[in-house]
Every structure is written in structure tokens, then in C-alpha cells.
XYZ file of C-alpha atoms in Angstrom:
582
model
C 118.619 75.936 91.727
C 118.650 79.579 91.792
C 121.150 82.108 90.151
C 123.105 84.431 92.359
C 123.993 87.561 90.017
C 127.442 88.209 90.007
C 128.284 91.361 92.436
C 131.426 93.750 91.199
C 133.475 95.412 93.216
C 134.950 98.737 91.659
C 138.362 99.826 92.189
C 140.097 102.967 91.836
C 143.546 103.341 91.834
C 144.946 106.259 93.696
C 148.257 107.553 92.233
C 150.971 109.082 94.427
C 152.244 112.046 92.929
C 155.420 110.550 92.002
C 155.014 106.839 91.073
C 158.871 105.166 91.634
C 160.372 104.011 87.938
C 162.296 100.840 87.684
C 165.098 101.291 89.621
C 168.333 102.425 87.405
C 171.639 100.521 88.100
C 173.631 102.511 90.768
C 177.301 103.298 89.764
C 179.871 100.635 89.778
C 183.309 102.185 91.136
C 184.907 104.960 93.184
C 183.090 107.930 91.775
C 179.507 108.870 91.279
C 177.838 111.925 91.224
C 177.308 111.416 94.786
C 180.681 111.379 95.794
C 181.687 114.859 96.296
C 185.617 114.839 97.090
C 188.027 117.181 95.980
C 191.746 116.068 97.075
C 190.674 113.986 99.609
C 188.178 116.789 100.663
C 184.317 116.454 100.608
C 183.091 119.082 98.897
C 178.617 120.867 98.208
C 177.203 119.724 94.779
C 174.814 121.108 93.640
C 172.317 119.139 92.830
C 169.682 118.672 89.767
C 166.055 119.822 90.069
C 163.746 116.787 88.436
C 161.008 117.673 86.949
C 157.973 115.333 88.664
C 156.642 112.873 86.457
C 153.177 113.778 85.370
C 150.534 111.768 87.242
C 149.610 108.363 84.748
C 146.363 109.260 85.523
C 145.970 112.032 82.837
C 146.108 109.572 80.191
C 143.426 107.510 79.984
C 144.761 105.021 78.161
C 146.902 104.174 81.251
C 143.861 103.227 83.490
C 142.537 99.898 83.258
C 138.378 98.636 84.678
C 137.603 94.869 85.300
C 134.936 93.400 87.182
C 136.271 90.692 90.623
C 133.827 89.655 93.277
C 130.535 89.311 94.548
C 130.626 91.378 98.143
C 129.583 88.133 99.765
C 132.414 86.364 98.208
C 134.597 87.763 100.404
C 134.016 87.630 104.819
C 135.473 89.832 107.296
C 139.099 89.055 107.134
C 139.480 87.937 103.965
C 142.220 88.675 101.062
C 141.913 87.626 97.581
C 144.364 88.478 94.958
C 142.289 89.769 91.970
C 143.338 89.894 88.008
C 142.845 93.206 85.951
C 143.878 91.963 82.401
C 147.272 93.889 82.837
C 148.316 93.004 86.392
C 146.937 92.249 89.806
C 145.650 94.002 93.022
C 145.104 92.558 96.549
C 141.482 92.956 97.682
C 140.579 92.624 101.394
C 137.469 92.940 103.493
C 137.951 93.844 107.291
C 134.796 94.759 109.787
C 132.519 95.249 106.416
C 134.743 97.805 104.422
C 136.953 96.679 101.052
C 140.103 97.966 100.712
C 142.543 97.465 97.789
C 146.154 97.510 97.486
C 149.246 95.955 95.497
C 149.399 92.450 95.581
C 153.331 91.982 96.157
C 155.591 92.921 99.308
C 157.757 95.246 97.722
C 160.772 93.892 99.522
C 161.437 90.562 97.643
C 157.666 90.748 95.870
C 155.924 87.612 98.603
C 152.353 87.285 97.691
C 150.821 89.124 100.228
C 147.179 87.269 100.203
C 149.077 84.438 101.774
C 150.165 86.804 104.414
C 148.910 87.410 107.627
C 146.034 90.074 107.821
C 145.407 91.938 111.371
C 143.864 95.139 112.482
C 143.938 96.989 109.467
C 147.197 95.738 108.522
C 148.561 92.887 106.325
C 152.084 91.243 107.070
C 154.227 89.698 104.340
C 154.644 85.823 104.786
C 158.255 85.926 104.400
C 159.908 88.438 105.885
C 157.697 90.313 107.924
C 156.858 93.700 106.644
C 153.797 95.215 107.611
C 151.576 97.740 104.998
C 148.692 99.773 106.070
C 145.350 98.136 103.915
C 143.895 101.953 104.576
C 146.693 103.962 102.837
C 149.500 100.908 101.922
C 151.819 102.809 103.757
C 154.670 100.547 105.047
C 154.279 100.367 108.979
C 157.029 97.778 109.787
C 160.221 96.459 107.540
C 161.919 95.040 105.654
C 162.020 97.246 102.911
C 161.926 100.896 101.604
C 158.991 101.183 99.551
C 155.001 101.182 100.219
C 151.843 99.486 98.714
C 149.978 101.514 95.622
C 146.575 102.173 97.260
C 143.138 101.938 94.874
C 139.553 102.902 95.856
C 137.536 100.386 96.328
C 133.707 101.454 95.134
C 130.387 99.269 95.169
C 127.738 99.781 92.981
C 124.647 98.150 92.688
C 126.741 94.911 94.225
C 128.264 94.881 91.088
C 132.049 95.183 91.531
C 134.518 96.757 88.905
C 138.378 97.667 89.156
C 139.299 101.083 87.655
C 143.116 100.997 88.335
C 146.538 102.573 86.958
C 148.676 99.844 84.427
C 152.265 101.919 86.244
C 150.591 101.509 89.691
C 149.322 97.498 88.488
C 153.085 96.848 87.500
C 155.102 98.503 89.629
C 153.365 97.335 92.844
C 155.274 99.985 94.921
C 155.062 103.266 96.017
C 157.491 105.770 97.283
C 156.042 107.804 99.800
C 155.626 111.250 99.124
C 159.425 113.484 100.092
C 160.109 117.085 100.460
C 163.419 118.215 98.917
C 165.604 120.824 99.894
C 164.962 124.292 99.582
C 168.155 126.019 98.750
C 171.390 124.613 98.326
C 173.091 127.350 97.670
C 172.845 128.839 101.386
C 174.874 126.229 102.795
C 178.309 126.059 104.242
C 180.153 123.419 102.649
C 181.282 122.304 105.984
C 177.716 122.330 107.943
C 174.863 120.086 107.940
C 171.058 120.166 109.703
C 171.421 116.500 109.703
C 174.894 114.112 109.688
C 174.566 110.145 109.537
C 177.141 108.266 109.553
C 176.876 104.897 108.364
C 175.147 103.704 104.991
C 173.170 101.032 105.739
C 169.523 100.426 106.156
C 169.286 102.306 109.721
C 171.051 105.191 107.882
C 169.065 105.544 104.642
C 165.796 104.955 106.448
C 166.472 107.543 108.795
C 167.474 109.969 105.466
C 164.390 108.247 103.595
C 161.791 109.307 107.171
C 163.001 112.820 107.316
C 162.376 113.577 103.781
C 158.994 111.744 104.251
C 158.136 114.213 107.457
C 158.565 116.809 105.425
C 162.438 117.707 106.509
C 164.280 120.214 103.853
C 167.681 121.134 105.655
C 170.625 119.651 104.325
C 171.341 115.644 105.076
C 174.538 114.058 104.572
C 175.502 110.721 104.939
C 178.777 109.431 105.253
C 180.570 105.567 104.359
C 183.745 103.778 104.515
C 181.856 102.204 101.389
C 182.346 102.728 98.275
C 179.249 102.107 97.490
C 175.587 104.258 97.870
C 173.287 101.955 100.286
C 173.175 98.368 99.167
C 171.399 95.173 100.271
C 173.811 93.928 102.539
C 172.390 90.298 103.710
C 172.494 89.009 99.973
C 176.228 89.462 100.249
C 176.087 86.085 101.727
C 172.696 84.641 100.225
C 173.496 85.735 96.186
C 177.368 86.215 96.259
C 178.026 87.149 92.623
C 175.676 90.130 93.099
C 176.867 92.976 92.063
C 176.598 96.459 93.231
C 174.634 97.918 91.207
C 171.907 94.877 91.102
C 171.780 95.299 94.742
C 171.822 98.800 95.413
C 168.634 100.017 98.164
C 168.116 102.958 96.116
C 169.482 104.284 92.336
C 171.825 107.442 92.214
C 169.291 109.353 90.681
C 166.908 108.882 94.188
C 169.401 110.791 96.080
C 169.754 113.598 93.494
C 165.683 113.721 93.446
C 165.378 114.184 97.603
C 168.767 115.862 97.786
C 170.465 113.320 100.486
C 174.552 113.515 100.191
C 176.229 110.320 100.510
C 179.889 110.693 101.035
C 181.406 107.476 100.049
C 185.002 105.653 101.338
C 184.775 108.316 104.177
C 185.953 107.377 108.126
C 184.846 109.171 110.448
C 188.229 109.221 112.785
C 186.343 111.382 116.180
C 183.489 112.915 117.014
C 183.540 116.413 119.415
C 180.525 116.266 121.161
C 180.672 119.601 122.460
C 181.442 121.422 119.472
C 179.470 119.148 117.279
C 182.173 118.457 114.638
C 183.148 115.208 113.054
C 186.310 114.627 111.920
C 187.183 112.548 109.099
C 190.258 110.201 108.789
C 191.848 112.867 105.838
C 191.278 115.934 108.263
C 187.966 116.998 107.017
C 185.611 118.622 109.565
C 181.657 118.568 109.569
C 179.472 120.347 111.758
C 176.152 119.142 112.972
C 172.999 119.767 114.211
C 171.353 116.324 114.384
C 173.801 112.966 114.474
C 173.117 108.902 113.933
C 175.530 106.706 114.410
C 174.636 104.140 112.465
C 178.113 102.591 111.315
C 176.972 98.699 112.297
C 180.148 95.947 112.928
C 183.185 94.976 112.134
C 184.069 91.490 111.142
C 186.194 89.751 113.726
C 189.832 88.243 112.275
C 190.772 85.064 113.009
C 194.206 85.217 115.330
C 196.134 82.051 114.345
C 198.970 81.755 112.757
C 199.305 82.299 109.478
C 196.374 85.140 109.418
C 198.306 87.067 106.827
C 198.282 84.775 104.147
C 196.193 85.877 100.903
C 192.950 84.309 100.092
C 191.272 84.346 103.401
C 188.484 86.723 103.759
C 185.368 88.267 105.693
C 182.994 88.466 103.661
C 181.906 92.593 103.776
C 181.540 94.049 100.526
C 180.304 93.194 97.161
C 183.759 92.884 95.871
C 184.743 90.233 98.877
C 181.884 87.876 97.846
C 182.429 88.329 94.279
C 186.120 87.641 94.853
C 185.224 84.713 96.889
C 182.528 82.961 94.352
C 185.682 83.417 91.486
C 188.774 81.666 93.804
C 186.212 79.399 94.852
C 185.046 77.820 92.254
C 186.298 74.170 91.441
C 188.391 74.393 93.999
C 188.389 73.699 98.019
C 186.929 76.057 100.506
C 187.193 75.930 103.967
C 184.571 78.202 106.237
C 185.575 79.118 109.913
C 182.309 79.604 112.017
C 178.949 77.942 111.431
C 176.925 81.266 111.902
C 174.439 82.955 109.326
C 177.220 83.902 107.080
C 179.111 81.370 107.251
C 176.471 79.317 106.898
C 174.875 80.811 103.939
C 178.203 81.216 102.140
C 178.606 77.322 102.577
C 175.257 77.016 101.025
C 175.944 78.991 97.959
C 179.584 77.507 97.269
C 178.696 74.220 97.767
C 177.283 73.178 94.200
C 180.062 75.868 92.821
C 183.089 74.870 94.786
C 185.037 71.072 94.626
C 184.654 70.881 98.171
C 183.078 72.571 101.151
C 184.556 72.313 104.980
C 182.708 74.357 107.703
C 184.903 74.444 110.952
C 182.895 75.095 114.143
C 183.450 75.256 118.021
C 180.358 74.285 118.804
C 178.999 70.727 118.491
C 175.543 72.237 116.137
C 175.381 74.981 113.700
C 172.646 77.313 115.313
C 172.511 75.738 118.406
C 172.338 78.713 120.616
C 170.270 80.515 118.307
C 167.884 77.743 116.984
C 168.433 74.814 119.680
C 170.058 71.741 119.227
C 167.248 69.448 117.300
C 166.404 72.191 114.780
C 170.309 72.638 114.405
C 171.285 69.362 113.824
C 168.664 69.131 111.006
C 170.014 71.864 109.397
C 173.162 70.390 109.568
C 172.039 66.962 107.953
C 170.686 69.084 104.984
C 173.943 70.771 104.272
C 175.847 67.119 104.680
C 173.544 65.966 102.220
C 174.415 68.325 100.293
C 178.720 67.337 100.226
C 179.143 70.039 103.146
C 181.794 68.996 105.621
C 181.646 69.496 108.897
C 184.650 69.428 111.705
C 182.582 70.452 114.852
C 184.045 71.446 118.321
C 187.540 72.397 116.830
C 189.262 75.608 115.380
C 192.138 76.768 113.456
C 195.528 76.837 114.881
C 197.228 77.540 111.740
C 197.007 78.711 107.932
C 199.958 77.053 105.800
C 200.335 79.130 102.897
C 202.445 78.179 99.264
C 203.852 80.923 97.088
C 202.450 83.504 99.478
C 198.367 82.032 99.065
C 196.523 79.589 101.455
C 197.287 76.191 100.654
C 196.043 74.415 103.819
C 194.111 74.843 107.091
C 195.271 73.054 109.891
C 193.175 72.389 112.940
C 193.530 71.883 116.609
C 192.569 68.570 116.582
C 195.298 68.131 114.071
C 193.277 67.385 111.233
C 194.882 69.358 108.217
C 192.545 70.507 105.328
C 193.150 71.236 101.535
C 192.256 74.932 101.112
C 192.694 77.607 98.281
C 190.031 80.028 99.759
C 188.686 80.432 103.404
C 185.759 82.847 104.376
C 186.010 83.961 107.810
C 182.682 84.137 109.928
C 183.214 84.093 113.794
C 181.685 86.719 114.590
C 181.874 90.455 114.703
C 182.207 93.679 117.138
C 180.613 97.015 117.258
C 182.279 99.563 114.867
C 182.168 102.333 117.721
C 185.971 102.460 118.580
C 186.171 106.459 117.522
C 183.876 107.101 120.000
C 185.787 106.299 122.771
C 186.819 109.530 124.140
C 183.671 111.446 123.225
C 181.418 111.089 125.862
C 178.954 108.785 124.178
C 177.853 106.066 126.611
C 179.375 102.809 125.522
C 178.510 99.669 126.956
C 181.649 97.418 128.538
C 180.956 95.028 124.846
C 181.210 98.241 122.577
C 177.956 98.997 121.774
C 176.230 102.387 122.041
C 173.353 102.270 124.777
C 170.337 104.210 123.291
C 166.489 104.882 125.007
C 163.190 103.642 123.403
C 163.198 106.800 121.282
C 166.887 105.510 119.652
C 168.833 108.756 121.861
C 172.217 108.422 123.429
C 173.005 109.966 126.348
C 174.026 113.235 124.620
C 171.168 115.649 123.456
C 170.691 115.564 119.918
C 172.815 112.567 118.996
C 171.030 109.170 118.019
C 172.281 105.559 117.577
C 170.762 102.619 115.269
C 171.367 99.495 113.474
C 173.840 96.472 114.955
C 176.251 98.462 116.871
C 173.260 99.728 119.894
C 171.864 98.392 122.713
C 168.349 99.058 122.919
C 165.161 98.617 125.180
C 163.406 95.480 123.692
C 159.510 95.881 124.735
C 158.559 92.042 123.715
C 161.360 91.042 126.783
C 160.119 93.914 129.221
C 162.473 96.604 128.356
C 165.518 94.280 128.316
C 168.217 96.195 127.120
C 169.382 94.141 123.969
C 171.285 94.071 120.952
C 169.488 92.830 117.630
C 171.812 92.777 114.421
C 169.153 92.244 111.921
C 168.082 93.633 109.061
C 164.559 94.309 109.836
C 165.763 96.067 113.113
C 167.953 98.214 111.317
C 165.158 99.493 109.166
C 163.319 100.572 112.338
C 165.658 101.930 114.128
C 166.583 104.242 111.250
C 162.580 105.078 111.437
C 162.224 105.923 115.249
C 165.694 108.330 115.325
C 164.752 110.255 112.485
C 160.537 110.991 113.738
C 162.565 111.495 117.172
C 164.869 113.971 115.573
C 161.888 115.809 114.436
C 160.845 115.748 118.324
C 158.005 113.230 117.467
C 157.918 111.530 120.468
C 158.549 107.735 119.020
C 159.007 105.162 121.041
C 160.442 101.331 119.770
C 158.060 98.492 119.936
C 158.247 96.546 116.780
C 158.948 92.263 117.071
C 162.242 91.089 115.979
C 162.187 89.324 112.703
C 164.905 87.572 110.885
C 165.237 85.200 108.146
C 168.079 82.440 106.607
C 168.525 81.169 103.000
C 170.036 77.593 102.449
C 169.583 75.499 99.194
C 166.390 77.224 98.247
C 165.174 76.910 101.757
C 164.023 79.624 104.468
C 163.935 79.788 107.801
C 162.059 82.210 109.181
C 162.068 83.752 112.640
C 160.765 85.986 114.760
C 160.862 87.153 118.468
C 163.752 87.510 120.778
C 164.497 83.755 122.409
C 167.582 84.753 124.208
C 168.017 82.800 127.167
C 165.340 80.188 125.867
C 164.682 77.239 128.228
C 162.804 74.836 125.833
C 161.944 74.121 122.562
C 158.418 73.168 121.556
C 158.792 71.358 117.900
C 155.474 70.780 116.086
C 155.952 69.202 112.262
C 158.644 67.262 111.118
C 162.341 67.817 111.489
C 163.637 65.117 108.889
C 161.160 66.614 106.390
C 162.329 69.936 106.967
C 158.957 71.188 107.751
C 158.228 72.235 111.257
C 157.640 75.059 113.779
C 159.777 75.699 116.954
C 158.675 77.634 119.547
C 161.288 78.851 122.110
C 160.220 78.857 125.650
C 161.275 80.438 128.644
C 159.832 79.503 131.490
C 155.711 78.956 130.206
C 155.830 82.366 127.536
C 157.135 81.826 124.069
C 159.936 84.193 123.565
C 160.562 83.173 119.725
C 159.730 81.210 116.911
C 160.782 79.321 113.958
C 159.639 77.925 111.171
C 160.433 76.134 107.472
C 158.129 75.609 105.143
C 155.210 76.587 107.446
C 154.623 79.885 106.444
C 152.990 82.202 107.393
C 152.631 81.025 111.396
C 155.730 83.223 112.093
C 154.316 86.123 110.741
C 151.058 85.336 112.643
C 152.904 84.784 115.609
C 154.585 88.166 115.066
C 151.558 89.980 114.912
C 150.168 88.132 118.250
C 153.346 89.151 119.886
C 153.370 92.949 118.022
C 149.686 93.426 119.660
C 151.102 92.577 123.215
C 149.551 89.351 123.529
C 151.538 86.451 125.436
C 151.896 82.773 124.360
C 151.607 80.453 126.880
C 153.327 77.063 126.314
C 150.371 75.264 126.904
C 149.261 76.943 123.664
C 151.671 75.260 121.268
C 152.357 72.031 123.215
């Protein structure tokens, strides 16, 4: 037989002026170097210059060359993850040009080359974020960070990798930020740019101005007490703490000058003068405002409510609390929703006994359907979760002050020395009631395709808007997910900047239960059918959620990655048909 030579492909790493470090621990506590408050006053700080780290490139003895692949080892469309001796790149051919990038989603580090690759763009297989394979830029989220990119070269159809060890290990890349240019000009009580709220719609919006090229003064403000942290692994990871989970370090906000104002309430806003006002008296002119200050947790109103040890689960220091009181002990959960849910899931091996208490008949049911629902719900019964379905509380019975029992309306009484709370939550918009920002009759702030209120110059984002949902023609909807917040935070910011941006990403969502995922994607509000393909019992399947013949939704467990491939079709405009899946 004959012998093919080998054919190399070489690959150059490009370095980003400023390659991100290992992210330092953000502080743990009240004050940080962000917080600037003086007697219950914020107060300027002015911050460091950092010198930029010098590019890795200089030293050769950070650069590494390997050979991969023959060029006809790879077709149009195809990814392979490739080893360089020191770490790994992703290589992928798409109409007849290579391009190279890192290898890992920089969100929760999914291998990307099981991802879904589409029009110059590859989408993570878990979560959904989308990189550019030109530049690795991130195009859709989860997440802050982008892809490093490397040069792919051919020579002679001999292929070799000349790439960065940083860039090889760090497998992310913070894209390039301005920074202010003066400090010292400002009035303490003035800012280009106010955002309240410090969540992912908040930071990303920070995050996109900086990246635009913005260098007026940002602030953000929280009731937090904490700089932006990863809020859904509150319920998914609950002994996390802060500083493990924080979006960004402290030292990131010093770098690109962004002010976060921690355990601050914004009491009003004055449209026409542009002035918040804080809860303490403080007063903060604007030029540009988000609203980005997401939900509040709803209580439960039985009696009882006052008793200690029942909690919604909002900060780090609720879920930590919870994990400690829970532990060999009995925990009753009030709402089968994500949270509750998930926190069910992660107390269950931890906890003596688990009760989830539910209105509905299914957990999920009019998010998932009933099938997929109830097999959810045999997983967590085989795992010693109780359920009491189609019943709520009517009272908590408390000893020495601290919840001893739950009793329910079907007059079943439970043991109970912690209960998590999760039925639900509202908009956190009630100081905006007399401002003139249009409020829907539910509390949520209406916003446009480009993220804008009704008021010139003021945005919205994140779980407390209602927003034009292209994928349901325009339907004005309200999305609390992660993913969405990310994006929101994207389109107000390039709008502030008068970019022109309008909304059209897909809805994606995901849920974490005993090592399991489900993945989602899609809006199926209002869903008619459910087309199941797989196995339910075996917890490995695909639903797709039907209304009328389009699918409006999917979901999937261990099936991945057909969400994110149906995300793309829907994300390119394309319509499923139910005769398609059936």
C-alpha cells in the first residue's frame, strides 16, 4: 500500500495585549477597596494605574511548536482538539480555511470540539455560548471571557503549532478595555454612566463599554455586599463562597476603573433631573442609566412566617447558612421550581431528610411538560426526596423561637429544622413607581429591541424587563435566565454608545440535579405538545415543545449537543416543523 506523508498544520498563537491571570479571590466581607463609603456616604477613589503585563510573546521560552494534522485529515466543518506538549488548542476547518482557537468554553471549561460548529462560529455543548472561530471573540453567553486566537499557517502540507504556554493554559481571553482618562476631573456626585444592579446584565453592560472603547466614569451600584458573583450556583454548589464565585476579582475593576458601590438601595429615581437617590440620602447624577436590579424572592404568607430558620435562598451567606442548619437534620422545601429544586438536589445526600412541598401535581410541569416532569421527579424519589404534591403550607410551628414543624393544608404535619423558600419571585422595580418609567401591570420594566425604556437615555436588562422576543415574533416576554441577562447587559451598553443593536439571541437555560443536566433552549411558552425522542426512564431523551406544527423549545439530558444545534437552527431564523422531529 502506499504511504501518505504526514501534512502539518502550523499554528501561531496571537496574544491579546493583556492575557487575563488566574483570577484572585474577591474580598470576603463589608469592605473592599471597591466600596467607597464614608458615613454612610459613597465617596471617588482614586484608583491604581496597572502597569500592562508584558506580552508572553517576548520570551521565547514561553512559545511552544508541535506538528497536528494532515490538511485532508480534517473536511469542511470539522473540529479536532489538538495536543501541543503543554496544553491543547481547538483546530477547525470551515469552507477550506483552518482556524485555531482555545479548546475550552471559558464559562465552566465544556470541550468545545463536541460543540456545535456553524457559520464561522462554534457553540459550547453545555450551556450555549457562542465564540467567533475568526477572532474567538465571544458572540453569545454565558460567560465573560473570549477564546485565545492562534494563526493557523500551512507549509508544504506539513502542519506545525507555534503557540503561547499562558494563552495554551489559560484558554481565555479578556477582550481588549479602555480605562478612564482622568479621575481626578470628576464630581464625586456625577457619573457618564450609572447601573444599578450587580449582576450579569450589569457587569456586562460595564464589561461592553469598556470594550467599545468608553472612558467616562461608570458606577455601579448593589444592595450586595458583594462585587458581581455567579448567582445560579447559589442553588447548584451551596457552600460556595464568595470569593470562589465571584464574576470578576477586585483587582479587574481597579484595572478598567468600574465603581461598584456595594449594600447600596437605590430608594427613587428623578427622571427629569437625572438623579438617583439612595436609601441613606445620597444623590447621583447621570448621564446614561440601566436598571438592572433583577427580583425579589417572594415570602411565603402563612402563619408562622416569622419564625427563624426559614429562608430564600439569595446570597452566598443564605445558602451557606442553609447547607450548615441543614445538615443531618430535616429540611422541608416549599416550591418545586429551579431553586427549589436544585437546593433539594444538593441537600439531599447532606441532610437526614428531604420534603419538597408543591401545588402542582409535577415538578416542571409547565415549564418541561408533564412526562419529562414526572421523570425528574422519580430521579429525585430515588434519591430519598419526598414529595407532597398539590398542597401548601398553612402554618410554621416553631419551638424556642426556631422552626420545629411544617404543617400542611392537607393536614399532613412535617418534622422541620430548616425550610428554603422557592415560590417564586417579583420584579425588584417598586422605586420606580412614581418616576415615569413604563411598568407593566406584573412589575416589570417594558424595554424595545435595543433594551430602551420609554425615557431617553435610560435602559433596562436582566429578570425584571419585558422584552421583544424575535424567535416568538416580537412577543413581548420576560426571560429570567442567566444567559439572557448576559445579553441584555451587551445590547444596552452598544445602544448607549448609539450603536444601533437590536436583540435577537435564542433563549438558553440549563438545570443541575445529582450530577445531571438538563439543558434547554428556546422559548416554549404556551407549548401545545411535546415530541419525546430517547428514553425517559433512562434519563436520556430529547423533548421538543410544539405549538401548533413549529417547535418553540427544546430539551434535552444526556443528548448533548442537539440543543445547542437546535439553538443555532433557531439563532439563524430557521423554523422546525413538527414533522421534523416526530
Amino acid at each position: 500500500f502506499l504511504l501518505v506523508p504526514a501534512v502539518e498544520v502550523k499554528i501561531e498563537v496571537v496574544i491579546p495585549e493583556k492575557e487575563r491571570n488566574k483570577e484572585e479571590m474577591s474580598p470576603n466581607g463589608k469592605a473592599s477597596p471597591l466600596v467607597y463609603k464614608v458615613n454612610g456616604t459613597a465617596r471617588h477613589y482614586h484608583l491604581e494605574e496597572h502597569p500592562i503585563a508584558s506580552n508572553p510573546y517576548h520570551n521565547p521560552k514561553d512559545v511552544v511548536e508541535a506538528s497536528v494534522c494532515h490538511v485532508k485529515d480534517l473536511e469542511n466543518g470539522q473540529m479536532r482538539e489538538v495536543d501541543l506538549g503543554c496544553g491543547k488548542a481547538l483546530l477547525i476547518k470551515e469552507s477550506g480555511e483552518f482556524h485555531a482557537v482555545g479548546h475550552k468554553c471559558p464559562h465552566y471549561g465544556a470541550p468545545l470540539v463536541k460543540g456545535v460548529l456553524s457559520k464561522g462560529r462554534v457553540r459550547c455543548p453545555w450551556h450555549g455560548a457562542c465564540f467567533n472561530i475568526s477572532t474567538g471573540d465571544i458572540e453569545d453567553f454565558p460567560g465573560l471571557d473570549s477564546l485565545p486566537r492562534f494563526q493557523v499557517k500551512i507549509e508544504k502540507e506539513k502542519v506545525y503549532i507555534r503557540a503561547s504556554k499562558q494563552a495554551l493554559q489559560t484558554q481565555r481571553r479578556t477582550k481588549m478595555m479602555a480605562k478612564c482618562i482622568s479621575l481626578s476631573n470628576y464630581n464625586l456626585s456625577s457619573t457618564n454612566v450609572l447601573i444599578i444592579g450587580a449582576g450579569a446584565a450589569g457587569l456586562v453592560c460595564a464589561e461592553t463599554l469598556r470594550q467599545e472603547g468608553f472612558s467616562d466614569r461608570i458606577v455601579m451600584c448593589t444592595m450586595d455586599r458583594h462585587l458581581p458573583y455567579d448567582r445560579p450556583k447559589l442553588s447548584k454548589s451551596m457552600d460556595s463562597h464568595p470569593e470562589q464565585i465571584a464574576l470578576r476579582p477586585k483587582e479587574f475593576f481597579r484595572t478598567y476603573d468600574i465603581e461598584v458601590l456595594t449594600e447600596m438601595q437605590v430608594a427613587a429615581v428623578d427622571i427629569k433631573n437625572k438623579t438617583a437617590v439612595f436609601k441613606d440620602g445620597f444623590k447621583m447624577e447621570y448621564n446614561k442609566l440601566l436598571i438592572a436590579t433583577g427580583n425579589t424572592p417572594k415570602a411565603l404568607s402563612c402563619k408562622g412566617k416569622e419564625v427563624e430558620n426559614v429562608f430564600n435562598i439569595r446570597t452566598p451567606e443564605d445558602a451557606n447558612r442553609v447547607v450548615k442548619l441543614a445538615t443531618s437534620k430535616n429540611v422541608v422545601i416549599v416550591g418545586a421550581s429551579f431553586l427549589g429544586m436544585e437546593v433539594a438536589a444538593y441537600l439531599a445526600e447532606r441532610a437526614h431528610s428531604v420534603s419538597l412541598v408543591e401545588l402542582e401535581e409535577v415538578p416542571f410541569k409547565k415549564f418541561f411538560g408533564e412526562r419529562v416532569g414526572r421523570a425528574v421527579m422519580k430521579m429525585f424519589e430515588s434519591n430519598r426526596v419526598k414529595f407532597y404534591m398539590q398542597t401548601e403550607v398553612s402554618e410554621l410551628r416553631e419551638q424556642e423561637g426556631k422552626l420545629k414543624e411544617v404543617v400542611l393544608k392537607s393536614g399532613k404535619v412535617l418534622r422541620a429544622d430548616v425550610c428554603v423558600v422557592g415560590v417564586g419571585a417579583v420584579p425588584a422595580t417598586g422605586f420606580l413607581k412614581q418616576s415615569g418609567v413604563n411598568i407593566d401591570s406584573k412589575g416589570f420594566i417594558v424595554v424595545n429591541k435595543m433594551m430602551q425604556t420609554n425615557i431617553a437615555g435610560v435602559f433596562a436588562a436582566g429578570d425584571a424587563v419585558t422584552f421583544p422576543l424575535a424567535l416568538r415574533n416580537n412577543k413581548k416576554v420576560n426571560v429570567p435566565h442567566w444567559q439572557m441577562a448576559h445579553m441584555h447587559g451587551r445590547i444596552a451598553a452598544l445602544n448607549m454608545l448609539a450603536h444601533g443593536m437590536e436583540i435577537s439571541t435564542v433563549p438558553y437555560l440549563w438545570t443541575a440535579m445529582f450530577g445531571k443536566s438538563i439543558r434547554y433552549a428556546g422559548h416554549g411558552e404556551g407549548f401545545d405538545d411535546v415530541v419525546i425522542q430517547g428514553d425517559l426512564d433512562e434519563l436520556k431523551f430529547v423533548a421538543f415543545y410544539t405549538k401548533s406544527d413549529e417547535v418553540v423549545a427544546v430539551a434535552s439530558m444526556n443528548y448533548d449537543p442537539i440543543v445547542s444545534k437546535v439553538a443555532e437552527v433557531l439563532a439563524a431564523g430557521r423554523t422546525i416543523r413538527k414533522r421534523d422531529v416526530e
